[in-house]
Short mmCIF file of C-alpha atoms in Angstrom, two decimals:
data_model
loop_
_atom_site.label_atom_id
_atom_site.label_comp_id
_atom_site.label_asym_id
_atom_site.label_seq_id
_atom_site.Cartn_x
_atom_site.Cartn_y
_atom_site.Cartn_z
CA MET A 1 20.24 -18.80 -20.55
CA PRO A 2 23.87 -18.59 -19.31
CA SER A 3 24.64 -21.02 -16.47
CA VAL A 4 26.47 -19.90 -13.33
CA LEU A 5 27.98 -22.19 -10.68
CA ILE A 6 28.00 -20.31 -7.35
CA VAL A 7 30.71 -21.58 -5.01
CA ASP A 8 30.51 -20.42 -1.39
CA ASP A 9 30.58 -22.25 1.94
CA LEU A 10 27.62 -20.20 3.24
CA PRO A 11 24.21 -21.47 2.00
CA ALA A 12 22.63 -18.07 2.74
CA VAL A 13 24.91 -16.52 0.11
CA HIS A 14 23.60 -19.02 -2.44
CA GLU A 15 20.00 -17.95 -1.85
CA LEU A 16 20.87 -14.25 -1.94
CA LEU A 17 22.82 -14.51 -5.18
CA ASP A 18 20.22 -16.74 -6.83
CA ALA A 19 17.50 -14.21 -6.01
CA VAL A 20 19.59 -11.50 -7.66
CA ILE A 21 21.01 -13.15 -10.77
CA SER A 22 18.15 -15.48 -11.74
CA PRO A 23 15.75 -12.62 -12.58
CA ALA A 24 18.61 -11.13 -14.62
CA GLY A 25 18.50 -14.17 -16.91
CA PHE A 26 21.07 -16.58 -15.42
CA VAL A 27 20.62 -20.25 -14.49
CA SER A 28 22.26 -20.83 -11.11
CA SER A 29 23.56 -23.92 -9.35
CA PHE A 30 25.50 -24.27 -6.11
CA SER A 31 28.52 -25.90 -4.49
CA LEU A 32 29.60 -25.53 -0.86
CA ASP A 33 33.33 -26.07 -1.42
CA GLY A 34 35.94 -25.86 -4.13
CA ARG A 35 36.52 -29.60 -4.48
CA GLU A 36 32.83 -30.28 -5.15
CA ALA A 37 32.74 -27.36 -7.57
CA LEU A 38 35.63 -28.84 -9.58
CA GLU A 39 33.87 -32.20 -9.90
CA ARG A 40 30.62 -30.59 -10.98
CA TYR A 41 32.36 -28.38 -13.53
CA LYS A 42 34.09 -31.40 -15.07
CA GLU A 43 30.78 -33.24 -15.39
CA GLU A 44 28.47 -30.42 -16.50
CA HIS A 45 30.66 -27.50 -17.60
CA PHE A 46 29.07 -24.22 -16.56
CA ASP A 47 29.37 -20.99 -18.54
CA VAL A 48 30.59 -18.96 -15.55
CA VAL A 49 31.91 -19.89 -12.11
CA LEU A 50 31.23 -17.32 -9.36
CA ALA A 51 33.41 -18.33 -6.41
CA ASP A 52 34.32 -16.90 -3.02
CA ILE A 53 38.03 -16.52 -2.32
CA SER A 54 37.75 -17.30 1.41
CA MET A 55 36.46 -20.88 1.67
CA SER A 56 37.44 -24.07 3.42
CA PRO A 57 38.70 -26.72 3.11
CA MET A 58 39.73 -25.67 -0.43
CA ASP A 59 40.07 -21.91 -0.83
CA GLY A 60 39.06 -20.02 -3.95
CA LEU A 61 42.57 -19.51 -5.31
CA THR A 62 43.40 -23.22 -5.11
CA MET A 63 40.13 -24.04 -6.86
CA LEU A 64 40.93 -21.44 -9.53
CA ARG A 65 44.37 -22.97 -10.21
CA GLU A 66 42.97 -26.48 -10.60
CA LEU A 67 40.01 -25.32 -12.67
CA LYS A 68 42.21 -23.40 -15.11
CA ALA A 69 44.52 -26.43 -15.31
CA PHE A 70 41.53 -28.52 -16.39
CA ASP A 71 40.02 -25.91 -18.70
CA ARG A 72 42.20 -22.93 -19.49
CA HIS A 73 39.19 -21.19 -21.10
CA ALA A 74 37.06 -21.40 -17.93
CA ILE A 75 35.44 -18.07 -17.03
CA VAL A 76 35.78 -17.51 -13.28
CA VAL A 77 34.61 -14.45 -11.32
CA MET A 78 35.92 -14.24 -7.77
CA MET A 79 34.08 -12.74 -4.77
CA THR A 80 36.07 -10.98 -2.09
CA GLY A 81 35.76 -8.59 0.85
CA TYR A 82 37.36 -5.18 1.07
CA ALA A 83 40.26 -6.60 3.09
CA SER A 84 41.17 -9.10 0.37
CA VAL A 85 41.78 -6.84 -2.62
CA GLU A 86 45.39 -7.96 -2.89
CA THR A 87 44.24 -11.57 -3.01
CA ALA A 88 41.71 -10.65 -5.72
CA VAL A 89 44.50 -9.11 -7.80
CA LYS A 90 46.44 -12.34 -7.38
CA ALA A 91 43.37 -14.20 -8.65
CA LEU A 92 43.42 -12.07 -11.81
CA LYS A 93 47.06 -13.05 -12.37
CA LEU A 94 46.02 -16.70 -12.04
CA GLY A 95 43.49 -16.27 -14.84
CA ALA A 96 40.28 -15.09 -13.16
CA PHE A 97 38.01 -13.16 -15.51
CA ASP A 98 37.22 -10.49 -12.88
CA TYR A 99 36.28 -10.04 -9.23
CA VAL A 100 33.39 -8.40 -7.34
CA MET A 101 33.46 -6.86 -3.89
CA LYS A 102 31.31 -7.75 -0.90
CA PRO A 103 28.83 -6.36 0.01
CA PHE A 104 27.65 -6.65 -3.58
CA LYS A 105 26.42 -3.78 -5.69
CA LEU A 106 23.64 -5.18 -7.84
CA GLU A 107 24.55 -3.31 -11.02
CA GLU A 108 28.23 -4.24 -10.68
CA LEU A 109 27.53 -7.93 -10.06
CA VAL A 110 25.03 -8.35 -12.90
CA GLY A 111 27.17 -6.25 -15.22
CA THR A 112 30.23 -8.42 -14.54
CA LEU A 113 28.25 -11.62 -15.16
CA ASN A 114 26.83 -10.17 -18.38
CA ARG A 115 30.34 -9.40 -19.61
CA ALA A 116 31.47 -12.89 -18.63
CA ALA A 117 28.53 -14.47 -20.47
CA ALA A 118 29.25 -12.35 -23.55
CA THR A 119 32.86 -13.57 -23.49
CA VAL A 120 31.69 -17.18 -23.32
CA LYS A 121 29.37 -16.62 -26.27
CA ALA A 122 32.15 -15.00 -28.30
CA ASN A 123 34.56 -17.83 -27.46
CA VAL A 124 32.06 -20.48 -28.54
CA ALA A 125 31.39 -18.60 -31.78
CA GLU A 126 35.15 -18.61 -32.48
CA GLY A 127 35.47 -22.29 -31.58
CA VAL A 128 37.32 -21.56 -28.33
CA GLY A 129 36.28 -23.50 -25.24
CA ARG A 130 33.10 -25.54 -24.94
CA ALA A 131 29.43 -24.64 -25.02
CA SER A 132 27.58 -25.17 -21.75
CA THR A 133 25.87 -28.52 -21.31
CA ARG A 134 23.86 -27.16 -18.43
CA LEU A 135 20.12 -27.39 -19.08
CA PRO A 136 17.81 -24.43 -18.35
CA TRP A 137 16.66 -24.09 -14.77
CA ALA A 138 14.10 -26.69 -13.89
CA GLY A 139 12.87 -28.65 -10.91
CA ALA A 140 10.06 -26.61 -9.42
CA ARG A 141 6.67 -26.90 -11.01
CA THR A 142 5.52 -24.01 -13.14
CA LEU A 143 3.76 -21.34 -11.12
CA VAL A 144 0.42 -19.98 -12.20
CA LEU A 145 0.03 -16.31 -11.39
CA PRO A 146 -3.37 -15.10 -10.19
CA GLY A 147 -5.90 -13.62 -12.63
CA PRO A 148 -4.83 -9.96 -12.24
CA LEU A 149 -1.27 -10.94 -13.18
CA SER A 150 -2.08 -13.29 -16.02
CA GLY A 151 -1.30 -12.45 -19.62
CA GLU A 152 1.10 -12.93 -22.50
CA SER A 153 2.76 -9.50 -22.59
CA GLN A 154 6.54 -9.36 -22.26
CA ALA A 155 6.20 -7.42 -19.00
CA VAL A 156 4.15 -10.22 -17.43
CA LYS A 157 6.46 -12.92 -18.81
CA ASN A 158 9.45 -11.18 -17.22
CA LEU A 159 7.65 -10.95 -13.88
CA HIS A 160 6.60 -14.60 -14.08
CA ARG A 161 10.21 -15.64 -14.70
CA GLN A 162 11.40 -13.70 -11.64
CA VAL A 163 8.65 -15.10 -9.41
CA GLN A 164 9.40 -18.64 -10.58
CA LYS A 165 13.01 -18.23 -9.49
CA ILE A 166 12.54 -16.54 -6.14
CA THR A 167 9.55 -18.45 -4.77
CA PRO A 168 11.31 -21.74 -3.81
CA VAL A 169 14.05 -20.06 -1.74
CA ARG A 170 13.84 -18.53 1.73
CA THR A 171 15.13 -15.13 0.63
CA PRO A 172 13.11 -12.07 1.77
CA VAL A 173 11.12 -10.46 -1.04
CA LEU A 174 10.06 -6.88 -1.76
CA ILE A 175 7.10 -6.46 -4.12
CA GLN A 176 6.51 -3.03 -5.64
CA GLY A 177 3.55 -1.89 -7.67
CA GLU A 178 0.98 0.81 -8.16
CA ARG A 179 -2.33 0.56 -6.35
CA GLY A 180 -4.60 -1.97 -7.97
CA THR A 181 -1.88 -4.05 -9.70
CA GLY A 182 -2.24 -7.17 -7.53
CA VAL A 183 0.62 -6.70 -5.05
CA GLU A 184 -0.92 -8.74 -2.24
CA GLU A 185 -2.21 -11.43 -4.61
CA LEU A 186 1.39 -11.98 -5.70
CA ALA A 187 2.56 -12.12 -2.08
CA ARG A 188 0.04 -14.89 -1.36
CA VAL A 189 1.22 -16.88 -4.38
CA ILE A 190 4.84 -16.70 -3.20
CA HIS A 191 3.74 -17.86 0.25
CA SER A 192 1.51 -20.68 -0.99
CA GLU A 193 4.19 -22.08 -3.31
CA GLY A 194 7.25 -21.42 -1.15
CA PRO A 195 9.12 -23.36 1.54
CA PHE A 196 6.83 -22.07 4.33
CA LYS A 197 3.52 -22.79 2.59
CA GLU A 198 2.31 -25.04 5.41
CA GLY A 199 2.59 -22.24 7.95
CA PRO A 200 0.47 -19.13 8.63
CA PHE A 201 0.28 -16.06 6.44
CA PHE A 202 0.40 -13.14 8.87
CA ALA A 203 0.06 -9.59 7.55
CA VAL A 204 0.85 -6.22 9.13
CA ASP A 205 0.07 -2.81 7.60
CA CYS A 206 2.99 -0.51 8.45
CA ALA A 207 1.08 2.54 7.18
CA ARG A 208 -1.84 2.05 9.59
CA ALA A 209 -0.18 0.46 12.61
CA ASP A 210 0.75 2.60 15.59
CA PRO A 211 4.55 3.08 15.37
CA ASP A 212 5.19 2.33 19.05
CA SER A 213 2.99 -0.76 19.06
CA LEU A 214 4.63 -1.96 15.86
CA ARG A 215 8.07 -1.53 17.38
CA GLU A 216 7.06 -3.55 20.45
CA SER A 217 5.55 -6.28 18.27
CA LEU A 218 8.68 -6.59 16.16
CA PHE A 219 11.32 -6.49 18.88
CA ASN A 220 11.33 -7.01 22.62
CA LEU A 221 13.10 -4.60 24.96
CA ASP A 222 16.09 -6.95 25.17
CA GLY A 223 16.45 -6.90 21.39
CA THR A 224 15.03 -10.39 20.81
CA LEU A 225 12.35 -11.03 18.20
CA GLY A 226 8.86 -9.98 19.22
CA SER A 227 5.35 -11.40 18.99
CA LEU A 228 4.98 -10.84 15.23
CA PHE A 229 7.71 -13.38 14.54
CA ALA A 230 6.07 -15.85 16.92
CA GLN A 231 2.73 -15.46 15.12
CA ALA A 232 4.35 -15.97 11.72
CA LYS A 233 6.55 -18.87 12.87
CA GLY A 234 6.82 -21.53 10.21
CA GLY A 235 5.00 -19.32 7.71
CA THR A 236 5.19 -15.88 6.13
CA LEU A 237 5.29 -12.43 7.67
CA LEU A 238 3.86 -9.87 5.22
CA MET A 239 4.82 -6.26 5.90
CA ARG A 240 2.55 -3.99 3.85
CA GLU A 241 3.84 -0.50 2.96
CA VAL A 242 7.22 -1.34 4.47
CA GLN A 243 8.62 2.02 3.36
CA MET A 244 6.67 3.56 6.27
CA LEU A 245 8.92 1.84 8.81
CA LYS A 246 11.35 4.10 10.61
CA PRO A 247 15.01 3.62 9.63
CA GLU A 248 15.95 1.86 12.87
CA LEU A 249 13.12 -0.66 12.39
CA GLN A 250 14.16 -1.25 8.79
CA ASN A 251 17.66 -2.06 9.99
CA GLY A 252 16.33 -4.29 12.76
CA LEU A 253 14.17 -6.18 10.29
CA ALA A 254 17.12 -6.65 7.93
CA ASP A 255 19.28 -7.94 10.79
CA ALA A 256 16.57 -10.34 11.93
CA PHE A 257 16.24 -11.98 8.55
CA SER A 258 19.95 -12.12 7.89
CA GLY A 259 19.92 -14.70 10.68
CA SER A 260 17.28 -16.85 8.89
CA PRO A 261 14.41 -16.88 11.42
CA ASP A 262 11.79 -19.60 11.18
CA CYS A 263 9.54 -17.66 8.79
CA ARG A 264 9.72 -15.85 5.48
CA LEU A 265 9.57 -12.08 5.05
CA ILE A 266 7.57 -10.58 2.20
CA CYS A 267 7.34 -6.79 2.04
CA THR A 268 5.17 -4.65 -0.22
CA GLN A 269 5.45 -1.05 -1.32
CA THR A 270 2.74 0.87 -3.16
CA VAL A 271 4.43 3.02 -5.79
CA PRO A 272 2.57 6.21 -6.84
CA THR A 273 1.63 6.44 -10.51
CA GLU A 274 4.52 7.51 -12.78
CA SER A 275 6.99 7.53 -9.89
CA ASP A 276 10.38 5.83 -9.95
CA PRO A 277 10.23 2.64 -7.85
CA ASP A 278 13.92 3.12 -7.13
CA ASP A 279 13.31 6.39 -5.28
CA ARG A 280 15.36 6.21 -2.09
CA CYS A 281 13.13 5.31 0.87
CA PHE A 282 15.08 2.46 2.47
CA THR A 283 18.21 2.32 4.59
CA ASP A 284 21.33 0.83 3.06
CA GLU A 285 21.11 -2.25 5.26
CA PHE A 286 17.47 -2.91 4.40
CA ALA A 287 18.12 -2.28 0.71
CA PHE A 288 20.95 -4.80 0.71
CA GLN A 289 19.20 -7.53 2.71
CA VAL A 290 15.62 -7.19 1.46
CA ALA A 291 15.18 -4.67 -1.35
CA SER A 292 18.24 -5.30 -3.50
CA PHE A 293 16.22 -6.79 -6.35
CA PRO A 294 12.48 -6.09 -5.94
CA LEU A 295 9.69 -7.71 -7.90
CA VAL A 296 8.07 -4.80 -9.76
CA ILE A 297 4.54 -5.48 -10.98
CA PRO A 298 3.98 -3.63 -14.26
CA PRO A 299 1.01 -1.24 -14.37
CA LEU A 300 -1.80 -2.11 -16.76
CA ARG A 301 -0.89 0.74 -19.13
CA LEU A 302 2.40 -1.08 -19.85
CA ARG A 303 0.67 -4.37 -20.62
CA LEU A 304 -2.32 -3.32 -22.72
CA ASP A 305 -2.02 -6.49 -24.82
CA ASP A 306 -3.20 -8.39 -21.74
CA ILE A 307 -6.53 -6.56 -21.53
CA PRO A 308 -8.59 -8.89 -23.80
CA PRO A 309 -7.58 -12.03 -21.85
CA LEU A 310 -8.11 -10.15 -18.58
CA VAL A 311 -11.62 -9.17 -19.70
CA HIS A 312 -12.39 -12.80 -20.48
CA HIS A 313 -10.95 -13.87 -17.12
CA ILE A 314 -13.16 -11.37 -15.28
CA LEU A 315 -16.25 -12.46 -17.21
CA LYS A 316 -15.54 -16.07 -16.25
CA GLN A 317 -15.90 -15.09 -12.61
CA GLY A 318 -19.63 -14.63 -13.23
CA VAL A 319 -19.71 -10.87 -12.69
CA SER A 320 -22.87 -10.41 -14.79
CA PRO A 321 -26.06 -10.70 -12.70
CA TRP A 322 -28.16 -11.46 -15.80
CA TYR A 323 -26.21 -13.84 -18.02
CA ALA A 324 -23.96 -16.85 -17.68
CA PRO A 325 -20.21 -16.12 -18.08
CA ASP A 326 -20.06 -17.67 -21.56
CA GLN A 327 -23.00 -15.58 -22.80
CA VAL A 328 -21.50 -12.11 -22.25
CA GLU A 329 -19.17 -10.72 -24.87
CA PHE A 330 -17.52 -7.44 -25.74
CA THR A 331 -17.53 -6.34 -29.35
CA THR A 332 -14.20 -5.83 -31.08
CA GLU A 333 -14.78 -2.06 -31.01
CA ALA A 334 -15.44 -2.13 -27.26
CA GLU A 335 -12.33 -4.21 -26.58
CA ASP A 336 -10.28 -1.80 -28.70
CA LEU A 337 -11.44 1.08 -26.51
CA LEU A 338 -10.55 -0.88 -23.36
CA SER A 339 -7.11 -1.63 -24.80
CA ALA A 340 -6.44 2.04 -25.59
CA TYR A 341 -7.38 3.44 -22.18
CA PRO A 342 -4.42 4.01 -19.78
CA TRP A 343 -6.16 2.53 -16.69
CA PRO A 344 -4.78 4.68 -13.86
CA GLY A 345 -6.58 2.38 -11.40
CA ASN A 346 -4.95 -0.68 -13.00
CA VAL A 347 -6.61 -4.12 -12.83
CA ASN A 348 -8.91 -3.06 -9.99
CA GLU A 349 -10.36 -0.30 -12.18
CA LEU A 350 -10.78 -2.73 -15.10
CA TRP A 351 -12.57 -5.19 -12.83
CA ASN A 352 -14.96 -2.52 -11.54
CA VAL A 353 -15.72 -1.28 -15.07
CA ILE A 354 -16.50 -4.79 -16.33
CA CYS A 355 -18.76 -5.47 -13.34
CA ALA A 356 -20.66 -2.18 -13.76
CA VAL A 357 -21.04 -2.44 -17.53
CA THR A 358 -22.32 -6.01 -17.50
CA ALA A 359 -24.82 -5.11 -14.79
CA VAL A 360 -26.46 -2.15 -16.56
CA ALA A 361 -26.07 -3.00 -20.27
CA GLN A 362 -29.27 -3.96 -22.10
CA GLY A 363 -28.35 -7.31 -23.57
CA ARG A 364 -25.41 -9.67 -23.44
CA GLN A 365 -23.29 -7.87 -26.06
CA ILE A 366 -21.28 -4.92 -24.75
CA GLN A 367 -21.00 -2.09 -27.27
CA PRO A 368 -18.73 1.01 -27.13
CA GLN A 369 -21.66 3.19 -26.02
CA HIS A 370 -22.05 1.03 -22.91
CA LEU A 371 -18.57 1.96 -21.66
CA PRO A 372 -17.96 4.86 -19.25
CA ARG A 373 -17.42 8.24 -20.90
CA ARG A 374 -13.82 8.49 -19.65
CA ILE A 375 -12.95 5.37 -21.66
CA ARG A 376 -14.70 6.21 -24.90
CA SER A 377 -14.53 10.04 -24.90
CA LEU A 378 -11.18 10.44 -26.62
CA HIS A 379 -12.14 7.96 -29.28
CA THR A 380 -15.42 9.73 -30.06
CA TRP A 381 -13.80 13.13 -30.58
CA PRO A 382 -14.25 14.51 -34.10
CA THR A 383 -11.27 15.29 -36.27
CA LEU A 384 -10.08 18.90 -36.39
CA ALA A 385 -11.74 19.40 -39.75
CA GLN A 386 -15.03 17.99 -38.47
CA HIS A 387 -14.83 20.16 -35.36
CA LEU A 388 -14.17 23.33 -37.36
CA GLU A 389 -17.02 22.52 -39.75
CA GLU A 390 -19.40 22.06 -36.83
CA ARG A 391 -18.33 25.41 -35.36
CA ARG A 392 -18.71 27.11 -38.76
CA VAL A 393 -22.26 25.80 -39.23
CA ALA A 394 -23.19 26.84 -35.68
CA TYR A 395 -21.85 30.33 -36.33
CA LEU A 396 -23.82 30.71 -39.58
CA LYS A 397 -27.01 29.47 -37.95
CA GLU A 398 -26.65 31.97 -35.15
CA MET A 399 -25.86 34.79 -37.60
CA LEU A 400 -28.95 33.92 -39.70
CA ARG A 401 -31.12 33.87 -36.60
CA CYS A 402 -29.86 37.27 -35.44
CA ALA A 403 -30.46 38.72 -38.95
CA GLY A 404 -34.10 37.69 -38.73
CA ARG A 405 -33.40 34.98 -41.37
CA ASP A 406 -32.51 37.68 -43.85
CA ARG A 407 -29.90 35.78 -45.85
CA ALA A 408 -28.63 38.84 -47.71
CA GLN A 409 -27.96 40.73 -44.48
CA ALA A 410 -26.42 37.64 -42.83
CA SER A 411 -24.21 37.09 -45.89
CA ARG A 412 -22.98 40.70 -45.76
CA LEU A 413 -22.26 40.60 -42.01
CA ALA A 414 -20.52 37.20 -42.11
CA ASP A 415 -18.65 38.07 -45.31
CA VAL A 416 -19.62 34.76 -46.96
CA PRO A 417 -21.60 34.00 -50.14
CA GLU A 418 -25.35 34.02 -49.63
CA GLY A 419 -25.50 30.44 -50.88
CA GLU A 420 -23.78 29.31 -47.63
CA PHE A 421 -27.14 29.80 -45.88
CA ASP A 422 -29.18 27.79 -48.35
CA ARG A 423 -28.70 24.49 -46.53
CA LEU A 424 -29.23 25.82 -43.03
#
């Protein structure tokens, strides 16, 4: 993965940028000033340097000059505010690859880094510059996602990679997913493996809470943080269905966590089936501070390859009242039917089906006929030719019955050879 050295004198910016670019496939590291960044680049050589222009004691332009003097092929992207566009243009003249504006637009930032990484790759292929010596991101132990989110599909691997990156930092998280995908299970994993794991896990349902009471719990009349923050102090505050918050509360929540309170914010949003998770339901401030790069849990229909291992995982939980977990098995035909069904209720629906089937099936082997009709019905449909043949035979039988089993009369009325009735 391409390595990026983020240089900014604000630690909060490091966490924000890491949460955004790591899921996009970049390995990030940090420096708080330009001088330290120069020393680290000389020792490790990063693919891309992403540096703020306004820093102290060494500003971004000075760092850029010295870095390009050391390695004229260094790829440097500068970060600047709206008021510093002229300075950013000066940075381009000094050899910067490009610049991005604050506040960041996710697509613009990731797109610029992708172009920078592609340039590095092309340079290395042509023998220009040096290949990165930076090793892939490591340090935190590998996370194990809960059963509903386990699997080997590419969708689950991508989610696992994002969770691995975002869990160790204090950055607020938004988790999106359809009902039954394991949204809250993922929130608990992030809490239990994150920097506030020793503290409480306090949850609030924004869809069910009284709006006025919720407002009073979040913020006091004088604008200070309310009782919810006190209850979640040192731990995690989970806001379920956060899209139900009124715009002013969304903005207040974003402001509160931009100041790094002594707890972590995890928000969840249930996304209706087949809807676009990017549908606009957040204010700009909340989207920038909290929802800029959500963790989207893939629905089961997009990870059908994971169904066999999920079935085995569910069976291991001892869901059969009659047999030990290792005694129950699904035939290949039954597993094929499970893997072809779209599962609108996601993992929760799969769990309920497995529990019900193992409870009522006669024996420890689950056959296709034991599955609910909605799962096997499409796969038991006859072909068109078979269907038409069945209808033809039914028609001839009815015609023969109405003709008093007089095959000659039935043949004349149906306009078919009399021999068609011989086998009826």
